Amino acid sequence: MPEIPIVENILDANDQLAARIRIEFDSAGLLALNLMASPGGGKTSVILKTIEALKDDVRIGVIDGDVVPLDLEKIAEMGIPVSLINTGGNCHLDANMVYSALPSLDLNALDLLIIENVGNLICPAAFSLGVHYDVVIASVPEGDDKPYKYPAMFKGADVLLLNKMDLEDYMGFRVDYFRHGVEVLNPGLTFFPISCRTGDGFDAWLDWLRTAIKAYSNGQETTP
Ligand SMILES: Nc1nc2c(ncn2[C@@H]2O[C@H](COP(=O)(O)OP(=O)(O)O)[C@@H](O)[C@H]2O)c(=O)[nH]1
Ligand SMILES: [Mg+2]
């Protein structure tokens, strides 16, 4: 069965490069996040709202994997350094793409780097990017069965945001059923129900983020 070792080699090479990327992040003293969700789940909205809340005391950079720079333009308008990885229709980012994007950002001038992955709940889960935390965003309109249908994504997550909580009642979303599916795959996963529309739940997410930024800051000054 020659095909199986070939796939393993590709993933192994990706992991090796991801380890090199992690060294770059650590020596720059920044916290790096890989944000994953379905298309429209709220990745860009979470990034924009997080920037809005933290930009006065945290130096933030964003890498976006997309075919068009529409989302990135909104982020750049906030005065945030950004880098676009044109995925050319690829269904995920990999370590090679992220590594190629690093020289376009001054990592030493950042406290937080957010990578917006391609909108997809399957492929991104298989490719490590060297970040400190894989953050998965699920959203209420997608339905409460997502952990049952896309187990790899939820199993591999370090943090889970459940976005669009403002739509919970309209959608008949069963938070308990959703959480049970997650708990079986990834017991004790850090979980924040949020709404980018109303801002509900954001304080807890931002508190978690500030603590994580401090933990990875290398003791460097985090204020610009
Ligand atoms: N009702 C509601 N809509 C939201 C919320 N967050 C994002 N959206 C909307 O969902 C759509 C997709 O959001 P976007 O951030 O572009 O998702 P992305 O494709 O994952 O980057 C946009 O129309 C947003 O305005 C939320 O909390 N509540
Ligand atoms: Mg987006």
PDB file of C-alpha atoms and ligand atoms in Angstrom:
ATOM      1  CA  MET A   1       0.000   0.000   0.000  1.00  0.00           C
ATOM      2  CA  PRO A   2       2.334   2.764  -1.193  1.00  0.00           C
ATOM      3  CA  GLU A   3      -0.230   5.610  -0.933  1.00  0.00           C
ATOM      4  CA  ILE A   4      -0.490   5.593   2.846  1.00  0.00           C
ATOM      5  CA  PRO A   5       3.212   6.284   3.576  1.00  0.00           C
ATOM      6  CA  ILE A   6       3.136   9.174   1.054  1.00  0.00           C
ATOM      7  CA  VAL A   7       0.287  10.898   2.904  1.00  0.00           C
ATOM      8  CA  GLU A   8       2.090  10.321   6.194  1.00  0.00           C
ATOM      9  CA  ASN A   9       5.229  11.918   4.755  1.00  0.00           C
ATOM     10  CA  ILE A  10       3.359  15.041   3.731  1.00  0.00           C
ATOM     11  CA  LEU A  11       1.818  15.444   7.167  1.00  0.00           C
ATOM     12  CA  ASP A  12       5.170  14.732   8.812  1.00  0.00           C
ATOM     13  CA  ALA A  13       6.855  17.450   6.708  1.00  0.00           C
ATOM     14  CA  ASN A  14       4.043  19.823   7.663  1.00  0.00           C
ATOM     15  CA  ASP A  15       4.573  19.072  11.365  1.00  0.00           C
ATOM     16  CA  GLN A  16       8.307  19.680  11.079  1.00  0.00           C
ATOM     17  CA  LEU A  17       7.744  23.072   9.489  1.00  0.00           C
ATOM     18  CA  ALA A  18       5.046  23.862  12.065  1.00  0.00           C
ATOM     19  CA  ALA A  19       7.643  23.230  14.790  1.00  0.00           C
ATOM     20  CA  ARG A  20       9.979  25.764  13.132  1.00  0.00           C
ATOM     21  CA  ILE A  21       7.154  28.282  12.944  1.00  0.00           C
ATOM     22  CA  ARG A  22       6.486  27.783  16.666  1.00  0.00           C
ATOM     23  CA  ILE A  23      10.116  28.614  17.406  1.00  0.00           C
ATOM     24  CA  GLU A  24       9.708  31.899  15.478  1.00  0.00           C
ATOM     25  CA  PHE A  25       6.546  32.756  17.406  1.00  0.00           C
ATOM     26  CA  ASP A  26       8.155  31.923  20.747  1.00  0.00           C
ATOM     27  CA  SER A  27      11.302  33.891  20.096  1.00  0.00           C
ATOM     28  CA  ALA A  28       9.164  36.881  19.075  1.00  0.00           C
ATOM     29  CA  GLY A  29       7.207  36.507  22.343  1.00  0.00           C
ATOM     30  CA  LEU A  30       3.798  36.547  20.702  1.00  0.00           C
ATOM     31  CA  LEU A  31       0.680  34.454  21.113  1.00  0.00           C
ATOM     32  CA  ALA A  32      -0.491  32.824  17.858  1.00  0.00           C
ATOM     33  CA  LEU A  33      -4.025  31.561  17.220  1.00  0.00           C
ATOM     34  CA  ASN A  34      -5.384  29.488  14.344  1.00  0.00           C
ATOM     35  CA  LEU A  35      -9.039  30.442  13.884  1.00  0.00           C
ATOM     36  CA  MET A  36     -11.144  27.790  12.159  1.00  0.00           C
ATOM     37  CA  ALA A  37     -14.850  27.668  11.295  1.00  0.00           C
ATOM     38  CA  SER A  38     -17.309  27.013   8.487  1.00  0.00           C
ATOM     39  CA  PRO A  39     -17.649  29.765   5.877  1.00  0.00           C
ATOM     40  CA  GLY A  40     -19.721  32.473   7.540  1.00  0.00           C
ATOM     41  CA  GLY A  41     -19.276  31.066  11.058  1.00  0.00           C
ATOM     42  CA  GLY A  42     -17.894  34.410  12.234  1.00  0.00           C
ATOM     43  CA  LYS A  43     -14.070  34.249  11.998  1.00  0.00           C
ATOM     44  CA  THR A  44     -13.692  37.771  10.632  1.00  0.00           C
ATOM     45  CA  SER A  45     -16.365  39.130  12.984  1.00  0.00           C
ATOM     46  CA  VAL A  46     -14.568  37.655  16.010  1.00  0.00           C
ATOM     47  CA  ILE A  47     -11.258  39.105  14.776  1.00  0.00           C
ATOM     48  CA  LEU A  48     -12.764  42.565  14.226  1.00  0.00           C
ATOM     49  CA  LYS A  49     -14.470  42.633  17.614  1.00  0.00           C
ATOM     50  CA  THR A  50     -11.364  41.340  19.381  1.00  0.00           C
ATOM     51  CA  ILE A  51      -9.235  44.024  17.704  1.00  0.00           C
ATOM     52  CA  GLU A  52     -11.773  46.678  18.677  1.00  0.00           C
ATOM     53  CA  ALA A  53     -11.498  45.646  22.330  1.00  0.00           C
ATOM     54  CA  LEU A  54      -7.740  45.100  22.575  1.00  0.00           C
ATOM     55  CA  LYS A  55      -6.068  47.351  20.040  1.00  0.00           C
ATOM     56  CA  ASP A  56      -5.185  50.093  22.523  1.00  0.00           C
ATOM     57  CA  ASP A  57      -3.004  47.823  24.639  1.00  0.00           C
ATOM     58  CA  VAL A  58      -2.200  44.761  22.519  1.00  0.00           C
ATOM     59  CA  ARG A  59      -0.201  44.815  19.277  1.00  0.00           C
ATOM     60  CA  ILE A  60      -2.168  42.575  16.898  1.00  0.00           C
ATOM     61  CA  GLY A  61      -1.367  41.168  13.454  1.00  0.00           C
ATOM     62  CA  VAL A  62      -3.571  39.066  11.181  1.00  0.00           C
ATOM     63  CA  ILE A  63      -2.854  36.480   8.492  1.00  0.00           C
ATOM     64  CA  ASP A  64      -5.847  35.590   6.347  1.00  0.00           C
ATOM     65  CA  GLY A  65      -6.153  32.589   4.066  1.00  0.00           C
ATOM     66  CA  ASP A  66      -8.618  33.521   1.369  1.00  0.00           C
ATOM     67  CA  VAL A  67      -9.012  33.948  -2.361  1.00  0.00           C
ATOM     68  CA  VAL A  68     -10.243  37.545  -2.148  1.00  0.00           C
ATOM     69  CA  PRO A  69      -8.946  40.221   0.250  1.00  0.00           C
ATOM     70  CA  LEU A  70     -12.437  41.426   1.255  1.00  0.00           C
ATOM     71  CA  ASP A  71     -12.230  40.432   4.946  1.00  0.00           C
ATOM     72  CA  LEU A  72      -8.623  41.519   5.240  1.00  0.00           C
ATOM     73  CA  GLU A  73      -9.410  45.007   3.958  1.00  0.00           C
ATOM     74  CA  LYS A  74     -11.839  45.501   6.868  1.00  0.00           C
ATOM     75  CA  ILE A  75      -9.084  44.481   9.293  1.00  0.00           C
ATOM     76  CA  ALA A  76      -6.407  46.636   7.620  1.00  0.00           C
ATOM     77  CA  GLU A  77      -8.756  49.635   7.862  1.00  0.00           C
ATOM     78  CA  MET A  78      -8.413  49.343  11.647  1.00  0.00           C
ATOM     79  CA  GLY A  79      -4.672  50.012  11.337  1.00  0.00           C
ATOM     80  CA  ILE A  80      -3.709  46.373  11.899  1.00  0.00           C
ATOM     81  CA  PRO A  81      -0.746  44.827  10.017  1.00  0.00           C
ATOM     82  CA  VAL A  82      -2.143  42.105   7.764  1.00  0.00           C
ATOM     83  CA  SER A  83      -0.880  39.484   5.359  1.00  0.00           C
ATOM     84  CA  LEU A  84      -2.981  37.674   2.772  1.00  0.00           C
ATOM     85  CA  ILE A  85      -2.246  34.097   1.800  1.00  0.00           C
ATOM     86  CA  ASN A  86      -3.964  33.589  -1.512  1.00  0.00           C
ATOM     87  CA  THR A  87      -5.031  29.994  -1.151  1.00  0.00           C
ATOM     88  CA  GLY A  88      -6.088  29.783  -4.804  1.00  0.00           C
ATOM     89  CA  GLY A  89      -9.166  27.846  -3.789  1.00  0.00           C
ATOM     90  CA  ASN A  90      -7.302  25.445  -1.474  1.00  0.00           C
ATOM     91  CA  CYS A  91      -9.509  24.101   1.319  1.00  0.00           C
ATOM     92  CA  HIS A  92      -7.064  24.759   4.191  1.00  0.00           C
ATOM     93  CA  LEU A  93      -3.884  26.553   5.210  1.00  0.00           C
ATOM     94  CA  ASP A  94      -0.754  24.515   5.782  1.00  0.00           C
ATOM     95  CA  ALA A  95       2.513  25.243   7.554  1.00  0.00           C
ATOM     96  CA  ASN A  96       4.299  26.025   4.286  1.00  0.00           C
ATOM     97  CA  MET A  97       1.790  28.780   3.430  1.00  0.00           C
ATOM     98  CA  VAL A  98       2.072  30.316   6.907  1.00  0.00           C
ATOM     99  CA  TYR A  99       5.876  30.086   6.872  1.00  0.00           C
ATOM    100  CA  SER A 100       5.929  31.932   3.535  1.00  0.00           C
ATOM    101  CA  ALA A 101       3.744  34.710   4.984  1.00  0.00           C
ATOM    102  CA  LEU A 102       5.895  35.344   8.075  1.00  0.00           C
ATOM    103  CA  PRO A 103       8.492  37.665   6.461  1.00  0.00           C
ATOM    104  CA  SER A 104       5.705  40.077   5.501  1.00  0.00           C
ATOM    105  CA  LEU A 105       4.984  40.778   9.199  1.00  0.00           C
ATOM    106  CA  ASP A 106       7.304  42.184  11.878  1.00  0.00           C
ATOM    107  CA  LEU A 107       6.733  39.423  14.439  1.00  0.00           C
ATOM    108  CA  ASN A 108       8.814  41.178  17.101  1.00  0.00           C
ATOM    109  CA  ALA A 109       6.383  44.092  16.965  1.00  0.00           C
ATOM    110  CA  LEU A 110       3.370  41.867  17.782  1.00  0.00           C
ATOM    111  CA  ASP A 111       1.838  40.492  20.980  1.00  0.00           C
ATOM    112  CA  LEU A 112      -0.922  38.556  19.238  1.00  0.00           C
ATOM    113  CA  LEU A 113      -1.057  36.991  15.773  1.00  0.00           C
ATOM    114  CA  ILE A 114      -4.418  35.707  14.580  1.00  0.00           C
ATOM    115  CA  ILE A 115      -4.523  33.424  11.565  1.00  0.00           C
ATOM    116  CA  GLU A 116      -7.932  33.207   9.865  1.00  0.00           C
ATOM    117  CA  ASN A 117      -7.974  29.779   8.244  1.00  0.00           C
ATOM    118  CA  VAL A 118     -10.036  28.820   5.196  1.00  0.00           C
ATOM    119  CA  GLY A 119     -13.744  28.343   5.974  1.00  0.00           C
ATOM    120  CA  ASN A 120     -14.042  24.582   6.295  1.00  0.00           C
ATOM    121  CA  LEU A 121     -14.666  22.175   9.179  1.00  0.00           C
ATOM    122  CA  ILE A 122     -12.730  19.224   7.747  1.00  0.00           C
ATOM    123  CA  CYS A 123      -9.396  19.928   6.035  1.00  0.00           C
ATOM    124  CA  PRO A 124      -7.891  22.612   8.337  1.00  0.00           C
ATOM    125  CA  ALA A 125      -8.045  20.159  11.261  1.00  0.00           C
ATOM    126  CA  ALA A 126      -5.365  17.974   9.648  1.00  0.00           C
ATOM    127  CA  PHE A 127      -2.687  20.653   9.196  1.00  0.00           C
ATOM    128  CA  SER A 128      -0.850  22.018  12.183  1.00  0.00           C
ATOM    129  CA  LEU A 129       0.314  25.637  11.701  1.00  0.00           C
ATOM    130  CA  GLY A 130       2.691  25.992  14.669  1.00  0.00           C
ATOM    131  CA  VAL A 131       0.279  28.152  16.667  1.00  0.00           C
ATOM    132  CA  HIS A 132      -0.186  27.973  20.435  1.00  0.00           C
ATOM    133  CA  TYR A 133      -3.948  27.477  20.269  1.00  0.00           C
ATOM    134  CA  ASP A 134      -6.314  26.059  17.668  1.00  0.00           C
ATOM    135  CA  VAL A 135      -9.538  28.015  18.144  1.00  0.00           C
ATOM    136  CA  VAL A 136     -12.709  26.609  16.589  1.00  0.00           C
ATOM    137  CA  ILE A 137     -15.775  28.785  16.068  1.00  0.00           C
ATOM    138  CA  ALA A 138     -19.115  27.033  15.675  1.00  0.00           C
ATOM    139  CA  SER A 139     -22.223  29.126  15.159  1.00  0.00           C
ATOM    140  CA  VAL A 140     -25.853  28.647  16.117  1.00  0.00           C
ATOM    141  CA  PRO A 141     -27.394  28.703  12.591  1.00  0.00           C
ATOM    142  CA  GLU A 142     -25.158  25.794  11.538  1.00  0.00           C
ATOM    143  CA  GLY A 143     -27.063  23.536  13.952  1.00  0.00           C
ATOM    144  CA  ASP A 144     -26.320  21.823  17.240  1.00  0.00           C
ATOM    145  CA  ASP A 145     -25.115  18.569  15.645  1.00  0.00           C
ATOM    146  CA  LYS A 146     -21.795  19.878  14.290  1.00  0.00           C
ATOM    147  CA  PRO A 147     -19.558  18.064  16.838  1.00  0.00           C
ATOM    148  CA  TYR A 148     -21.233  14.790  15.870  1.00  0.00           C
ATOM    149  CA  LYS A 149     -20.635  15.406  12.142  1.00  0.00           C
ATOM    150  CA  TYR A 150     -17.132  16.903  12.245  1.00  0.00           C
ATOM    151  CA  PRO A 151     -15.471  15.150  15.200  1.00  0.00           C
ATOM    152  CA  ALA A 152     -11.835  15.760  14.130  1.00  0.00           C
ATOM    153  CA  MET A 153     -12.289  19.524  14.212  1.00  0.00           C
ATOM    154  CA  PHE A 154     -13.765  19.505  17.720  1.00  0.00           C
ATOM    155  CA  LYS A 155     -11.380  16.839  19.009  1.00  0.00           C
ATOM    156  CA  GLY A 156      -8.347  18.873  17.983  1.00  0.00           C
ATOM    157  CA  ALA A 157      -9.592  22.233  19.302  1.00  0.00           C
ATOM    158  CA  ASP A 158      -7.920  23.979  22.241  1.00  0.00           C
ATOM    159  CA  VAL A 159     -10.656  26.588  22.580  1.00  0.00           C
ATOM    160  CA  LEU A 160     -14.234  26.604  21.288  1.00  0.00           C
ATOM    161  CA  LEU A 161     -16.345  29.683  20.635  1.00  0.00           C
ATOM    162  CA  LEU A 162     -20.063  29.208  19.980  1.00  0.00           C
ATOM    163  CA  ASN A 163     -20.999  32.339  18.023  1.00  0.00           C
ATOM    164  CA  LYS A 164     -24.344  33.935  17.097  1.00  0.00           C
ATOM    165  CA  MET A 165     -25.910  33.156  20.477  1.00  0.00           C
ATOM    166  CA  ASP A 166     -28.338  36.000  19.722  1.00  0.00           C
ATOM    167  CA  LEU A 167     -30.047  33.528  17.334  1.00  0.00           C
ATOM    168  CA  GLU A 168     -30.356  30.685  19.855  1.00  0.00           C
ATOM    169  CA  ASP A 169     -34.105  31.014  20.382  1.00  0.00           C
ATOM    170  CA  TYR A 170     -34.943  31.433  16.667  1.00  0.00           C
ATOM    171  CA  MET A 171     -32.938  28.372  15.680  1.00  0.00           C
ATOM    172  CA  GLY A 172     -34.047  26.023  18.465  1.00  0.00           C
ATOM    173  CA  PHE A 173     -30.382  25.360  19.148  1.00  0.00           C
ATOM    174  CA  ARG A 174     -29.863  22.876  22.007  1.00  0.00           C
ATOM    175  CA  VAL A 175     -26.717  24.057  23.767  1.00  0.00           C
ATOM    176  CA  ASP A 176     -26.714  20.995  26.061  1.00  0.00           C
ATOM    177  CA  TYR A 177     -26.830  18.592  23.106  1.00  0.00           C
ATOM    178  CA  PHE A 178     -24.043  20.525  21.369  1.00  0.00           C
ATOM    179  CA  ARG A 179     -21.895  20.570  24.507  1.00  0.00           C
ATOM    180  CA  HIS A 180     -22.450  16.878  25.151  1.00  0.00           C
ATOM    181  CA  GLY A 181     -21.115  16.104  21.663  1.00  0.00           C
ATOM    182  CA  VAL A 182     -18.057  18.236  22.340  1.00  0.00           C
ATOM    183  CA  GLU A 183     -17.485  16.839  25.826  1.00  0.00           C
ATOM    184  CA  VAL A 184     -17.325  13.249  24.552  1.00  0.00           C
ATOM    185  CA  LEU A 185     -14.650  14.214  22.017  1.00  0.00           C
ATOM    186  CA  ASN A 186     -12.700  16.748  24.016  1.00  0.00           C
ATOM    187  CA  PRO A 187     -13.474  16.661  27.750  1.00  0.00           C
ATOM    188  CA  GLY A 188     -13.114  19.951  29.593  1.00  0.00           C
ATOM    189  CA  LEU A 189     -12.530  21.988  26.414  1.00  0.00           C
ATOM    190  CA  THR A 190     -12.409  25.738  27.113  1.00  0.00           C
ATOM    191  CA  PHE A 191     -15.760  27.013  25.845  1.00  0.00           C
ATOM    192  CA  PHE A 192     -17.169  30.509  25.322  1.00  0.00           C
ATOM    193  CA  PRO A 193     -20.702  31.141  24.029  1.00  0.00           C
ATOM    194  CA  ILE A 194     -20.564  34.565  22.358  1.00  0.00           C
ATOM    195  CA  SER A 195     -22.409  36.912  20.043  1.00  0.00           C
ATOM    196  CA  CYS A 196     -20.478  39.229  17.756  1.00  0.00           C
ATOM    197  CA  ARG A 197     -23.782  40.999  17.136  1.00  0.00           C
ATOM    198  CA  THR A 198     -24.584  41.891  20.767  1.00  0.00           C
ATOM    199  CA  GLY A 199     -21.142  41.483  22.356  1.00  0.00           C
ATOM    200  CA  ASP A 200     -22.529  38.972  24.884  1.00  0.00           C
ATOM    201  CA  GLY A 201     -19.909  36.576  26.218  1.00  0.00           C
ATOM    202  CA  PHE A 202     -17.010  38.577  24.842  1.00  0.00           C
ATOM    203  CA  ASP A 203     -15.644  39.618  28.226  1.00  0.00           C
ATOM    204  CA  ALA A 204     -14.861  36.006  29.176  1.00  0.00           C
ATOM    205  CA  TRP A 205     -13.163  35.368  25.814  1.00  0.00           C
ATOM    206  CA  LEU A 206     -11.123  38.572  26.136  1.00  0.00           C
ATOM    207  CA  ASP A 207     -10.085  37.699  29.707  1.00  0.00           C
ATOM    208  CA  TRP A 208      -8.871  34.311  28.528  1.00  0.00           C
ATOM    209  CA  LEU A 209      -7.011  35.959  25.644  1.00  0.00           C
ATOM    210  CA  ARG A 210      -5.296  38.576  27.831  1.00  0.00           C
ATOM    211  CA  THR A 211      -4.074  35.838  30.181  1.00  0.00           C
ATOM    212  CA  ALA A 212      -2.747  33.764  27.267  1.00  0.00           C
ATOM    213  CA  ILE A 213      -1.005  36.789  25.702  1.00  0.00           C
ATOM    214  CA  LYS A 214       0.720  37.469  29.010  1.00  0.00           C
ATOM    215  CA  ALA A 215       1.801  33.822  29.306  1.00  0.00           C
ATOM    216  CA  TYR A 216       3.537  33.882  25.907  1.00  0.00           C
ATOM    217  CA  SER A 217       4.931  37.412  26.057  1.00  0.00           C
ATOM    218  CA  ASN A 218       8.487  36.442  27.128  1.00  0.00           C
ATOM    219  CA  GLY A 219       8.170  39.172  29.726  1.00  0.00           C
ATOM    220  CA  GLN A 220       8.330  41.804  26.988  1.00  0.00           C
ATOM    221  CA  GLU A 221       6.328  45.013  27.311  1.00  0.00           C
ATOM    222  CA  THR A 222       2.930  44.390  25.743  1.00  0.00           C
ATOM    223  CA  THR A 223       1.885  48.007  25.371  1.00  0.00           C
ATOM    224  CA  PRO A 224       2.811  49.692  22.069  1.00  0.00           C
TER     225      PRO A 224
HETATM  226  N1  LIG B   1     -26.755  37.378  14.054  1.00  0.00           N
HETATM  227  C1  LIG B   1     -25.428  37.312  14.069  1.00  0.00           C
HETATM  228  N2  LIG B   1     -24.728  37.396  12.923  1.00  0.00           N
HETATM  229  C2  LIG B   1     -23.379  37.321  12.990  1.00  0.00           C
HETATM  230  C3  LIG B   1     -22.684  37.157  14.225  1.00  0.00           C
HETATM  231  N3  LIG B   1     -21.355  37.087  13.946  1.00  0.00           N
HETATM  232  C4  LIG B   1     -21.225  37.226  12.622  1.00  0.00           C
HETATM  233  N4  LIG B   1     -22.429  37.373  12.032  1.00  0.00           N
HETATM  234  C5  LIG B   1     -22.708  37.550  10.591  1.00  0.00           C
HETATM  235  O1  LIG B   1     -22.376  36.344   9.921  1.00  0.00           O
HETATM  236  C6  LIG B   1     -21.870  36.621   8.615  1.00  0.00           C
HETATM  237  C7  LIG B   1     -20.525  35.941   8.404  1.00  0.00           C
HETATM  238  O2  LIG B   1     -19.579  36.466   9.333  1.00  0.00           O
HETATM  239  P1  LIG B   1     -18.020  36.496   9.024  1.00  0.00           P
HETATM  240  O3  LIG B   1     -17.373  37.074  10.230  1.00  0.00           O
HETATM  241  O4  LIG B   1     -17.763  37.148   7.718  1.00  0.00           O
HETATM  242  O5  LIG B   1     -17.696  34.932   8.930  1.00  0.00           O
HETATM  243  P2  LIG B   1     -16.388  34.182   8.358  1.00  0.00           P
HETATM  244  O6  LIG B   1     -16.718  33.765   6.965  1.00  0.00           O
HETATM  245  O7  LIG B   1     -16.240  32.993   9.268  1.00  0.00           O
HETATM  246  O8  LIG B   1     -15.235  35.126   8.448  1.00  0.00           O
HETATM  247  C8  LIG B   1     -21.793  38.144   8.496  1.00  0.00           C
HETATM  248  O9  LIG B   1     -22.936  38.595   7.806  1.00  0.00           O
HETATM  249  C9  LIG B   1     -21.820  38.604   9.956  1.00  0.00           C
HETATM  250  O10 LIG B   1     -22.374  39.887  10.117  1.00  0.00           O
HETATM  251  C10 LIG B   1     -23.459  37.074  15.437  1.00  0.00           C
HETATM  252  O11 LIG B   1     -22.965  36.915  16.551  1.00  0.00           O
HETATM  253  N5  LIG B   1     -24.815  37.138  15.285  1.00  0.00           N
HETATM  254 MG    MG B   2     -13.805  35.738   7.011  1.00  0.00          MG
END
